[in-house]
mmCIF file of N, CA, C and O in Angstrom:
data_model
loop_
_atom_site.group_PDB
_atom_site.id
_atom_site.type_symbol
_atom_site.label_atom_id
_atom_site.label_comp_id
_atom_site.label_asym_id
_atom_site.label_seq_id
_atom_site.Cartn_x
_atom_site.Cartn_y
_atom_site.Cartn_z
ATOM 1 N N UNK A 1 -8.848 31.030 24.895
ATOM 2 C CA UNK A 1 -8.029 29.672 24.187
ATOM 3 C C UNK A 1 -7.000 30.603 22.894
ATOM 4 O O UNK A 1 -7.894 31.445 22.409
ATOM 5 N N UNK A 2 -6.142 30.663 22.525
ATOM 6 C CA UNK A 2 -5.342 30.793 21.292
ATOM 7 C C UNK A 2 -5.353 30.216 20.274
ATOM 8 O O UNK A 2 -6.094 28.728 20.211
ATOM 9 N N UNK A 3 -5.416 30.663 18.996
ATOM 10 C CA UNK A 3 -5.612 29.915 17.915
ATOM 11 C C UNK A 3 -4.211 28.678 18.047
ATOM 12 O O UNK A 3 -3.128 29.057 18.453
ATOM 13 N N UNK A 4 -4.797 27.804 17.328
ATOM 14 C CA UNK A 4 -3.528 26.312 17.789
ATOM 15 C C UNK A 4 -3.399 25.901 16.343
ATOM 16 O O UNK A 4 -4.306 25.667 15.398
ATOM 17 N N UNK A 5 -2.454 25.837 15.593
ATOM 18 C CA UNK A 5 -1.914 25.590 14.633
ATOM 19 C C UNK A 5 -2.073 24.036 14.539
ATOM 20 O O UNK A 5 -0.922 23.078 15.017
ATOM 21 N N UNK A 6 -3.042 23.269 13.844
ATOM 22 C CA UNK A 6 -3.092 21.733 14.046
ATOM 23 C C UNK A 6 -1.747 21.154 13.481
ATOM 24 O O UNK A 6 -1.293 19.699 13.968
ATOM 25 N N UNK A 7 -1.227 21.591 12.203
ATOM 26 C CA UNK A 7 -0.713 20.974 11.573
ATOM 27 C C UNK A 7 0.676 20.768 12.267
ATOM 28 O O UNK A 7 1.710 19.878 12.506
ATOM 29 N N UNK A 8 1.061 21.924 12.871
ATOM 30 C CA UNK A 8 2.136 22.289 13.140
ATOM 31 C C UNK A 8 2.555 21.292 14.916
ATOM 32 O O UNK A 8 3.371 20.769 15.173
ATOM 33 N N UNK A 9 1.017 21.344 15.443
ATOM 34 C CA UNK A 9 1.093 20.650 16.716
ATOM 35 C C UNK A 9 1.316 19.053 16.473
ATOM 36 O O UNK A 9 2.173 18.239 17.267
ATOM 37 N N UNK A 10 0.620 18.593 15.554
ATOM 38 C CA UNK A 10 0.882 17.312 15.011
ATOM 39 C C UNK A 10 2.373 16.553 14.368
ATOM 40 O O UNK A 10 2.991 15.997 14.963
ATOM 41 N N UNK A 11 2.912 17.589 13.961
ATOM 42 C CA UNK A 11 4.456 17.536 13.269
ATOM 43 C C UNK A 11 5.359 17.596 14.645
ATOM 44 O O UNK A 11 6.028 16.902 14.888
ATOM 45 N N UNK A 12 5.205 18.366 15.686
ATOM 46 C CA UNK A 12 5.901 18.394 16.836
ATOM 47 C C UNK A 12 5.698 17.077 17.561
ATOM 48 O O UNK A 12 6.584 16.902 18.688
ATOM 49 N N UNK A 13 5.094 16.347 17.674
ATOM 50 C CA UNK A 13 4.912 14.702 18.257
ATOM 51 C C UNK A 13 5.714 14.236 18.012
ATOM 52 O O UNK A 13 6.366 13.988 17.259
ATOM 53 N N UNK A 14 6.090 13.630 19.112
ATOM 54 C CA UNK A 14 7.485 12.556 18.889
ATOM 55 C C UNK A 14 7.309 11.453 18.233
ATOM 56 O O UNK A 14 8.245 10.981 17.572
ATOM 57 N N UNK A 15 6.141 10.891 18.103
ATOM 58 C CA UNK A 15 5.920 9.746 17.254
ATOM 59 C C UNK A 15 4.429 9.806 16.289
ATOM 60 O O UNK A 15 3.345 10.390 17.222
ATOM 61 N N UNK A 16 4.517 8.899 15.333
ATOM 62 C CA UNK A 16 3.108 9.042 14.555
ATOM 63 C C UNK A 16 2.115 8.127 15.395
ATOM 64 O O UNK A 16 2.749 7.276 16.312
ATOM 65 N N UNK A 17 0.739 8.488 15.161
ATOM 66 C CA UNK A 17 -0.010 7.707 15.974
ATOM 67 C C UNK A 17 0.145 7.854 17.815
ATOM 68 O O UNK A 17 -0.715 7.204 18.315
ATOM 69 N N UNK A 18 0.706 9.070 17.841
ATOM 70 C CA UNK A 18 0.671 9.249 19.254
ATOM 71 C C UNK A 18 -0.014 10.666 19.447
ATOM 72 O O UNK A 18 0.483 11.856 19.027
ATOM 73 N N UNK A 19 -1.100 10.952 20.046
ATOM 74 C CA UNK A 19 -2.109 12.004 19.978
ATOM 75 C C UNK A 19 -1.543 12.834 21.103
ATOM 76 O O UNK A 19 -1.120 12.764 22.301
ATOM 77 N N UNK A 20 -1.849 14.033 21.005
ATOM 78 C CA UNK A 20 -2.030 14.954 21.803
ATOM 79 C C UNK A 20 -3.267 16.004 22.029
ATOM 80 O O UNK A 20 -3.884 16.502 21.383
ATOM 81 N N UNK A 21 -3.946 15.856 23.409
ATOM 82 C CA UNK A 21 -5.023 16.581 23.394
ATOM 83 C C UNK A 21 -4.851 18.148 23.309
ATOM 84 O O UNK A 21 -3.896 18.527 23.940
ATOM 85 N N UNK A 22 -5.828 18.737 22.465
ATOM 86 C CA UNK A 22 -5.706 19.917 22.508
ATOM 87 C C UNK A 22 -6.560 20.791 23.590
ATOM 88 O O UNK A 22 -6.464 22.207 23.514
ATOM 89 N N UNK A 23 -7.745 20.085 23.591
ATOM 90 C CA UNK A 23 -8.745 21.121 24.709
ATOM 91 C C UNK A 23 -9.860 20.310 24.403
ATOM 92 O O UNK A 23 -10.274 18.562 24.190
ATOM 93 N N UNK A 24 -10.894 20.687 25.353
ATOM 94 C CA UNK A 24 -12.159 20.128 25.517
ATOM 95 C C UNK A 24 -13.517 21.112 25.285
ATOM 96 O O UNK A 24 -13.426 22.296 25.369
ATOM 97 N N UNK A 25 -14.387 20.453 24.675
ATOM 98 C CA UNK A 25 -15.607 21.187 24.105
ATOM 99 C C UNK A 25 -16.865 20.197 24.654
ATOM 100 O O UNK A 25 -17.119 19.093 24.305
ATOM 101 N N UNK A 26 -17.495 20.910 25.965
ATOM 102 C CA UNK A 26 -18.520 20.192 26.728
ATOM 103 C C UNK A 26 -17.640 19.232 27.497
ATOM 104 O O UNK A 26 -16.456 19.062 27.767
ATOM 105 N N UNK A 27 -18.171 17.935 26.907
ATOM 106 C CA UNK A 27 -17.506 16.668 27.303
ATOM 107 C C UNK A 27 -16.777 15.938 26.254
ATOM 108 O O UNK A 27 -16.144 15.030 26.638
ATOM 109 N N UNK A 28 -16.541 16.356 25.355
ATOM 110 C CA UNK A 28 -15.847 15.863 24.294
ATOM 111 C C UNK A 28 -14.413 16.100 24.237
ATOM 112 O O UNK A 28 -13.819 17.632 24.600
ATOM 113 N N UNK A 29 -13.228 15.167 23.765
ATOM 114 C CA UNK A 29 -11.895 15.707 24.138
ATOM 115 C C UNK A 29 -11.556 15.812 22.510
ATOM 116 O O UNK A 29 -11.792 15.058 21.606
ATOM 117 N N UNK A 30 -10.673 17.327 22.295
ATOM 118 C CA UNK A 30 -10.370 17.159 20.808
ATOM 119 C C UNK A 30 -8.548 17.072 20.917
ATOM 120 O O UNK A 30 -8.023 17.567 21.647
ATOM 121 N N UNK A 31 -8.279 15.871 20.038
ATOM 122 C CA UNK A 31 -7.011 15.627 19.581
ATOM 123 C C UNK A 31 -6.434 15.589 18.171
ATOM 124 O O UNK A 31 -7.145 15.882 17.526
ATOM 125 N N UNK A 32 -4.893 15.685 18.104
ATOM 126 C CA UNK A 32 -4.498 15.910 17.227
ATOM 127 C C UNK A 32 -3.188 14.991 16.825
ATOM 128 O O UNK A 32 -2.643 14.235 18.420
ATOM 129 N N UNK A 33 -3.170 14.305 15.714
ATOM 130 C CA UNK A 33 -2.290 13.130 15.772
ATOM 131 C C UNK A 33 -1.641 12.945 14.148
ATOM 132 O O UNK A 33 -2.122 13.835 13.192
ATOM 133 N N UNK A 34 -0.470 12.563 13.977
ATOM 134 C CA UNK A 34 0.045 12.554 13.048
ATOM 135 C C UNK A 34 0.228 11.210 12.422
ATOM 136 O O UNK A 34 0.800 10.346 13.160
ATOM 137 N N UNK A 35 -0.115 10.693 11.370
ATOM 138 C CA UNK A 35 -0.257 9.415 10.512
ATOM 139 C C UNK A 35 1.070 9.078 9.974
ATOM 140 O O UNK A 35 1.412 9.953 9.079
ATOM 141 N N UNK A 36 1.509 7.844 9.920
ATOM 142 C CA UNK A 36 2.599 7.470 9.217
ATOM 143 C C UNK A 36 1.683 6.419 7.812
ATOM 144 O O UNK A 36 0.716 5.945 8.671
ATOM 145 N N UNK A 37 2.471 5.747 7.612
ATOM 146 C CA UNK A 37 2.261 4.605 6.494
ATOM 147 C C UNK A 37 2.024 3.051 7.122
ATOM 148 O O UNK A 37 1.255 2.297 6.439
ATOM 149 N N UNK A 38 2.062 3.300 8.300
ATOM 150 C CA UNK A 38 2.077 1.847 9.181
ATOM 151 C C UNK A 38 0.749 1.664 9.430
ATOM 152 O O UNK A 38 -0.167 2.563 9.679
ATOM 153 N N UNK A 39 0.351 0.415 9.462
ATOM 154 C CA UNK A 39 -1.098 0.101 9.837
ATOM 155 C C UNK A 39 -1.117 0.251 11.638
ATOM 156 O O UNK A 39 -0.145 0.360 12.075
ATOM 157 N N UNK A 40 -2.104 -0.017 12.018
ATOM 158 C CA UNK A 40 -2.669 0.090 13.608
ATOM 159 C C UNK A 40 -3.367 -0.657 13.840
ATOM 160 O O UNK A 40 -4.740 -0.932 13.388
ATOM 161 N N UNK A 41 -2.850 -1.430 15.114
ATOM 162 C CA UNK A 41 -4.219 -3.090 15.197
ATOM 163 C C UNK A 41 -5.230 -2.622 15.785
ATOM 164 O O UNK A 41 -5.721 -1.404 15.916
ATOM 165 N N UNK A 42 -6.556 -3.450 15.346
ATOM 166 C CA UNK A 42 -7.403 -3.478 15.514
ATOM 167 C C UNK A 42 -8.114 -3.167 17.332
ATOM 168 O O UNK A 42 -7.402 -3.769 18.127
ATOM 169 N N UNK A 43 -9.363 -2.026 17.147
ATOM 170 C CA UNK A 43 -8.885 -1.651 18.528
ATOM 171 C C UNK A 43 -10.809 -1.430 18.878
ATOM 172 O O UNK A 43 -11.693 -1.276 17.739
ATOM 173 N N UNK A 44 -10.997 -1.305 19.963
ATOM 174 C CA UNK A 44 -12.324 -0.317 20.151
ATOM 175 C C UNK A 44 -12.366 0.488 21.346
ATOM 176 O O UNK A 44 -11.586 0.243 22.256
ATOM 177 N N UNK A 45 -13.324 1.385 21.237
ATOM 178 C CA UNK A 45 -13.354 2.468 22.777
ATOM 179 C C UNK A 45 -14.487 2.216 23.026
ATOM 180 O O UNK A 45 -15.607 2.304 22.496
ATOM 181 N N UNK A 46 -14.962 2.511 24.426
ATOM 182 C CA UNK A 46 -16.415 3.157 25.118
ATOM 183 C C UNK A 46 -16.904 4.359 24.504
ATOM 184 O O UNK A 46 -18.428 4.689 24.964
ATOM 185 N N UNK A 47 -16.439 5.054 23.811
ATOM 186 C CA UNK A 47 -16.875 6.552 23.672
ATOM 187 C C UNK A 47 -16.660 6.619 21.690
ATOM 188 O O UNK A 47 -15.954 5.658 21.238
ATOM 189 N N UNK A 48 -17.612 7.241 21.097
ATOM 190 C CA UNK A 48 -17.513 7.402 19.816
ATOM 191 C C UNK A 48 -16.314 8.118 19.570
ATOM 192 O O UNK A 48 -16.185 9.243 20.117
ATOM 193 N N UNK A 49 -16.023 8.246 18.341
ATOM 194 C CA UNK A 49 -14.685 9.170 17.777
ATOM 195 C C UNK A 49 -15.285 9.712 16.289
ATOM 196 O O UNK A 49 -15.259 9.573 15.814
ATOM 197 N N UNK A 50 -15.141 11.093 16.242
ATOM 198 C CA UNK A 50 -15.058 11.767 15.180
ATOM 199 C C UNK A 50 -13.583 11.650 14.589
ATOM 200 O O UNK A 50 -12.836 12.563 15.249
ATOM 201 N N UNK A 51 -13.361 11.408 13.551
ATOM 202 C CA UNK A 51 -11.980 11.453 12.426
ATOM 203 C C UNK A 51 -12.063 11.998 11.739
ATOM 204 O O UNK A 51 -12.794 11.870 10.398
ATOM 205 N N UNK A 52 -11.274 13.317 11.774
ATOM 206 C CA UNK A 52 -10.993 14.491 10.556
ATOM 207 C C UNK A 52 -9.897 14.405 9.931
ATOM 208 O O UNK A 52 -9.128 14.787 10.910
ATOM 209 N N UNK A 53 -9.641 14.384 8.864
ATOM 210 C CA UNK A 53 -8.456 14.303 8.184
ATOM 211 C C UNK A 53 -8.275 15.644 7.401
ATOM 212 O O UNK A 53 -8.898 16.440 6.746
ATOM 213 N N UNK A 54 -6.909 16.158 8.110
ATOM 214 C CA UNK A 54 -6.586 17.674 7.691
ATOM 215 C C UNK A 54 -5.894 17.588 6.053
ATOM 216 O O UNK A 54 -6.194 18.448 5.341
ATOM 217 N N UNK A 55 -4.991 16.414 6.325
ATOM 218 C CA UNK A 55 -4.335 16.306 4.909
ATOM 219 C C UNK A 55 -3.843 15.081 5.082
ATOM 220 O O UNK A 55 -3.588 14.298 5.845
ATOM 221 N N UNK A 56 -3.618 14.582 3.657
ATOM 222 C CA UNK A 56 -3.320 12.815 3.572
ATOM 223 C C UNK A 56 -4.429 11.985 3.419
ATOM 224 O O UNK A 56 -5.694 12.526 3.031
ATOM 225 N N UNK A 57 -4.678 11.022 3.941
ATOM 226 C CA UNK A 57 -5.558 9.761 3.796
ATOM 227 C C UNK A 57 -5.344 8.881 5.203
ATOM 228 O O UNK A 57 -4.350 8.343 5.340
ATOM 229 N N UNK A 58 -6.622 8.933 5.291
ATOM 230 C CA UNK A 58 -6.778 7.834 6.668
ATOM 231 C C UNK A 58 -7.285 6.319 5.900
ATOM 232 O O UNK A 58 -8.481 6.403 5.181
ATOM 233 N N UNK A 59 -6.894 5.185 6.105
ATOM 234 C CA UNK A 59 -7.392 4.118 5.618
ATOM 235 C C UNK A 59 -7.783 2.860 6.667
ATOM 236 O O UNK A 59 -7.003 2.772 7.158
ATOM 237 N N UNK A 60 -9.008 3.489 7.153
ATOM 238 C CA UNK A 60 -9.498 2.384 7.911
ATOM 239 C C UNK A 60 -10.332 0.836 7.411
ATOM 240 O O UNK A 60 -10.823 0.566 6.592
ATOM 241 N N UNK A 61 -10.598 -0.015 8.458
ATOM 242 C CA UNK A 61 -11.155 -1.081 8.368
ATOM 243 C C UNK A 61 -12.389 -0.915 9.674
ATOM 244 O O UNK A 61 -11.545 -0.822 10.794
ATOM 245 N N UNK A 62 -13.469 -0.690 8.992
ATOM 246 C CA UNK A 62 -14.240 -0.587 10.210
ATOM 247 C C UNK A 62 -15.850 -2.026 10.405
ATOM 248 O O UNK A 62 -16.154 -1.865 9.619
ATOM 249 N N UNK A 63 -15.643 -2.486 11.671
ATOM 250 C CA UNK A 63 -16.239 -3.667 11.649
ATOM 251 C C UNK A 63 -16.595 -4.592 10.082
ATOM 252 O O UNK A 63 -17.507 -4.984 9.613
ATOM 253 N N UNK A 64 -15.139 -4.600 9.603
ATOM 254 C CA UNK A 64 -14.990 -5.391 8.336
ATOM 255 C C UNK A 64 -15.002 -4.821 7.339
ATOM 256 O O UNK A 64 -14.807 -5.217 5.892
ATOM 257 N N UNK A 65 -15.409 -3.412 7.292
ATOM 258 C CA UNK A 65 -15.586 -2.800 5.852
ATOM 259 C C UNK A 65 -14.316 -2.111 5.775
ATOM 260 O O UNK A 65 -14.382 -1.080 6.423
ATOM 261 N N UNK A 66 -13.856 -1.741 4.771
ATOM 262 C CA UNK A 66 -12.588 -0.778 4.310
ATOM 263 C C UNK A 66 -13.524 0.330 3.988
ATOM 264 O O UNK A 66 -14.224 0.631 3.408
ATOM 265 N N UNK A 67 -12.797 1.464 4.521
ATOM 266 C CA UNK A 67 -13.206 3.066 4.263
ATOM 267 C C UNK A 67 -12.041 3.695 4.227
ATOM 268 O O UNK A 67 -11.028 3.584 4.550
ATOM 269 N N UNK A 68 -11.891 4.570 3.293
ATOM 270 C CA UNK A 68 -11.145 5.441 2.997
ATOM 271 C C UNK A 68 -11.560 6.966 3.345
ATOM 272 O O UNK A 68 -12.525 7.339 2.460
ATOM 273 N N UNK A 69 -10.767 7.849 4.315
ATOM 274 C CA UNK A 69 -11.286 9.239 4.503
ATOM 275 C C UNK A 69 -10.196 10.156 4.006
ATOM 276 O O UNK A 69 -9.017 9.932 4.169
ATOM 277 N N UNK A 70 -10.540 10.890 3.140
ATOM 278 C CA UNK A 70 -9.551 11.898 2.317
ATOM 279 C C UNK A 70 -9.651 13.534 3.113
ATOM 280 O O UNK A 70 -10.252 13.583 3.921
ATOM 281 N N UNK A 71 -8.797 14.039 2.670
ATOM 282 C CA UNK A 71 -8.678 15.575 3.463
ATOM 283 C C UNK A 71 -9.605 16.526 3.197
ATOM 284 O O UNK A 71 -10.699 16.091 2.241
ATOM 285 N N UNK A 72 -10.253 16.888 4.372
ATOM 286 C CA UNK A 72 -11.285 17.589 4.514
ATOM 287 C C UNK A 72 -12.831 16.666 4.646
ATOM 288 O O UNK A 72 -13.637 17.434 4.963
ATOM 289 N N UNK A 73 -12.290 15.256 4.780
ATOM 290 C CA UNK A 73 -13.448 14.454 5.138
ATOM 291 C C UNK A 73 -13.426 14.034 6.443
ATOM 292 O O UNK A 73 -12.565 14.126 7.188
ATOM 293 N N UNK A 74 -14.604 13.727 7.089
ATOM 294 C CA UNK A 74 -14.686 13.004 8.511
ATOM 295 C C UNK A 74 -15.293 11.877 8.241
ATOM 296 O O UNK A 74 -16.406 11.379 7.343
ATOM 297 N N UNK A 75 -15.207 10.634 9.644
ATOM 298 C CA UNK A 75 -15.612 9.564 9.871
ATOM 299 C C UNK A 75 -16.054 9.545 11.131
ATOM 300 O O UNK A 75 -15.304 9.783 11.808
ATOM 301 N N UNK A 76 -17.241 8.859 11.442
ATOM 302 C CA UNK A 76 -17.759 8.820 13.029
ATOM 303 C C UNK A 76 -17.443 7.223 13.124
ATOM 304 O O UNK A 76 -18.089 6.642 12.458
ATOM 305 N N UNK A 77 -16.760 7.023 13.775
ATOM 306 C CA UNK A 77 -16.239 5.642 14.543
ATOM 307 C C UNK A 77 -17.507 5.709 15.337
ATOM 308 O O UNK A 77 -17.214 6.121 16.481
ATOM 309 N N UNK A 78 -18.622 4.751 15.804
ATOM 310 C CA UNK A 78 -19.503 4.144 16.631
ATOM 311 C C UNK A 78 -18.872 3.794 17.815
ATOM 312 O O UNK A 78 -17.934 3.293 17.817
ATOM 313 N N UNK A 79 -19.278 4.246 19.104
ATOM 314 C CA UNK A 79 -18.423 3.311 20.165
ATOM 315 C C UNK A 79 -18.636 2.053 20.202
ATOM 316 O O UNK A 79 -20.255 1.461 20.163
ATOM 317 N N UNK A 80 -17.824 1.444 20.650
ATOM 318 C CA UNK A 80 -17.828 0.017 20.738
ATOM 319 C C UNK A 80 -17.472 -0.935 19.107
ATOM 320 O O UNK A 80 -17.308 -1.952 19.096
ATOM 321 N N UNK A 81 -17.483 -0.184 18.123
ATOM 322 C CA UNK A 81 -17.088 -0.739 16.805
ATOM 323 C C UNK A 81 -15.716 -1.002 16.912
ATOM 324 O O UNK A 81 -14.729 -0.408 17.246
ATOM 325 N N UNK A 82 -15.702 -2.179 16.146
ATOM 326 C CA UNK A 82 -13.851 -2.273 16.090
ATOM 327 C C UNK A 82 -13.617 -1.571 14.525
ATOM 328 O O UNK A 82 -14.032 -1.758 13.502
ATOM 329 N N UNK A 83 -12.274 -0.859 14.985
ATOM 330 C CA UNK A 83 -11.990 -0.624 13.782
ATOM 331 C C UNK A 83 -10.234 -1.016 13.790
ATOM 332 O O UNK A 83 -9.589 -0.780 15.006
ATOM 333 N N UNK A 84 -9.679 -0.556 12.877
ATOM 334 C CA UNK A 84 -8.310 -0.863 12.479
ATOM 335 C C UNK A 84 -7.468 0.198 11.738
ATOM 336 O O UNK A 84 -8.590 0.297 10.459
ATOM 337 N N UNK A 85 -6.320 0.632 11.320
ATOM 338 C CA UNK A 85 -5.637 1.690 10.313
ATOM 339 C C UNK A 85 -5.342 0.722 9.543
ATOM 340 O O UNK A 85 -4.356 -0.063 10.051
ATOM 341 N N UNK A 86 -5.591 0.477 8.194
ATOM 342 C CA UNK A 86 -4.709 -0.478 7.314
ATOM 343 C C UNK A 86 -3.740 0.605 6.678
ATOM 344 O O UNK A 86 -3.568 1.648 7.126
ATOM 345 N N UNK A 87 -2.604 -0.089 6.105
ATOM 346 C CA UNK A 87 -1.386 0.507 5.618
ATOM 347 C C UNK A 87 -1.739 1.707 4.863
ATOM 348 O O UNK A 87 -2.548 1.434 4.031
ATOM 349 N N UNK A 88 -1.149 2.483 4.701
ATOM 350 C CA UNK A 88 -1.046 3.875 3.456
ATOM 351 C C UNK A 88 -1.452 5.172 4.492
ATOM 352 O O UNK A 88 -1.460 6.247 3.683
ATOM 353 N N UNK A 89 -2.059 5.080 5.675
ATOM 354 C CA UNK A 89 -2.822 6.204 6.269
ATOM 355 C C UNK A 89 -1.458 7.148 6.388
ATOM 356 O O UNK A 89 -0.472 6.452 7.011
ATOM 357 N N UNK A 90 -1.580 8.384 5.966
ATOM 358 C CA UNK A 90 -0.770 9.675 6.531
ATOM 359 C C UNK A 90 -1.252 10.710 6.419
ATOM 360 O O UNK A 90 -2.484 10.568 5.757
ATOM 361 N N UNK A 91 -0.553 11.353 7.289
ATOM 362 C CA UNK A 91 -1.281 13.212 6.944
ATOM 363 C C UNK A 91 -1.353 13.411 8.590
ATOM 364 O O UNK A 91 -1.114 13.079 9.403
ATOM 365 N N UNK A 92 -2.095 14.397 8.606
ATOM 366 C CA UNK A 92 -2.581 15.001 9.929
ATOM 367 C C UNK A 92 -4.176 14.775 10.138
ATOM 368 O O UNK A 92 -4.986 14.809 9.321
ATOM 369 N N UNK A 93 -4.424 14.355 11.285
ATOM 370 C CA UNK A 93 -6.082 13.700 11.585
ATOM 371 C C UNK A 93 -5.919 14.247 13.036
ATOM 372 O O UNK A 93 -5.404 14.391 13.886
ATOM 373 N N UNK A 94 -7.369 14.847 12.660
ATOM 374 C CA UNK A 94 -7.877 15.204 14.390
ATOM 375 C C UNK A 94 -8.651 14.580 14.683
ATOM 376 O O UNK A 94 -9.810 13.836 13.833
ATOM 377 N N UNK A 95 -8.862 13.987 16.175
ATOM 378 C CA UNK A 95 -9.831 13.093 16.717
ATOM 379 C C UNK A 95 -10.773 13.642 17.745
ATOM 380 O O UNK A 95 -9.718 14.491 18.656
ATOM 381 N N UNK A 96 -12.128 13.762 17.552
ATOM 382 C CA UNK A 96 -12.921 14.092 18.719
ATOM 383 C C UNK A 96 -13.417 13.036 19.244
ATOM 384 O O UNK A 96 -14.376 12.353 18.645
ATOM 385 N N UNK A 97 -12.985 12.911 20.694
ATOM 386 C CA UNK A 97 -13.985 11.564 21.319
ATOM 387 C C UNK A 97 -14.884 12.286 22.481
ATOM 388 O O UNK A 97 -15.199 13.046 22.801
ATOM 389 N N UNK A 98 -15.990 11.619 21.918
ATOM 390 C CA UNK A 98 -17.286 12.028 22.345
ATOM 391 C C UNK A 98 -18.112 10.862 23.031
ATOM 392 O O UNK A 98 -18.584 10.179 22.545
ATOM 393 N N UNK A 99 -18.006 11.298 24.268
ATOM 394 C CA UNK A 99 -18.500 10.258 25.439
ATOM 395 C C UNK A 99 -20.043 10.052 25.478
ATOM 396 O O UNK A 99 -20.610 10.996 24.704
ATOM 397 N N UNK A 100 -20.423 8.909 25.241
ATOM 398 C CA UNK A 100 -21.845 8.220 25.236
ATOM 399 C C UNK A 100 -22.254 8.916 26.396
ATOM 400 O O UNK A 100 -22.089 8.902 27.412
ATOM 401 N N UNK A 101 -23.744 9.353 26.354
ATOM 402 C CA UNK A 101 -23.891 10.477 27.359
ATOM 403 C C UNK A 101 -25.322 10.124 28.181
ATOM 404 O O UNK A 101 -26.212 10.370 28.814
#
């Protein structure tokens, strides 16, 4: 596999919050997306997600608790946890989806 410029890959996406798979590590899927300042409705997933902010800030509500994730920080959303993006999230986000095994 060649080197991937994550910021460039996110910038090339047609829409914010539209992720692009970059590859797999074992059973985990690595994705990148571009955040804008708009909120994203609450959701749950059957897999855990690692959310890694490259630049900008991710504003979340997870199980009713507000969480702010800054550049160079990551947050693990457990499988089945209710979570939503609050207004103000912006920048580049890497998501690693980790199936429960």
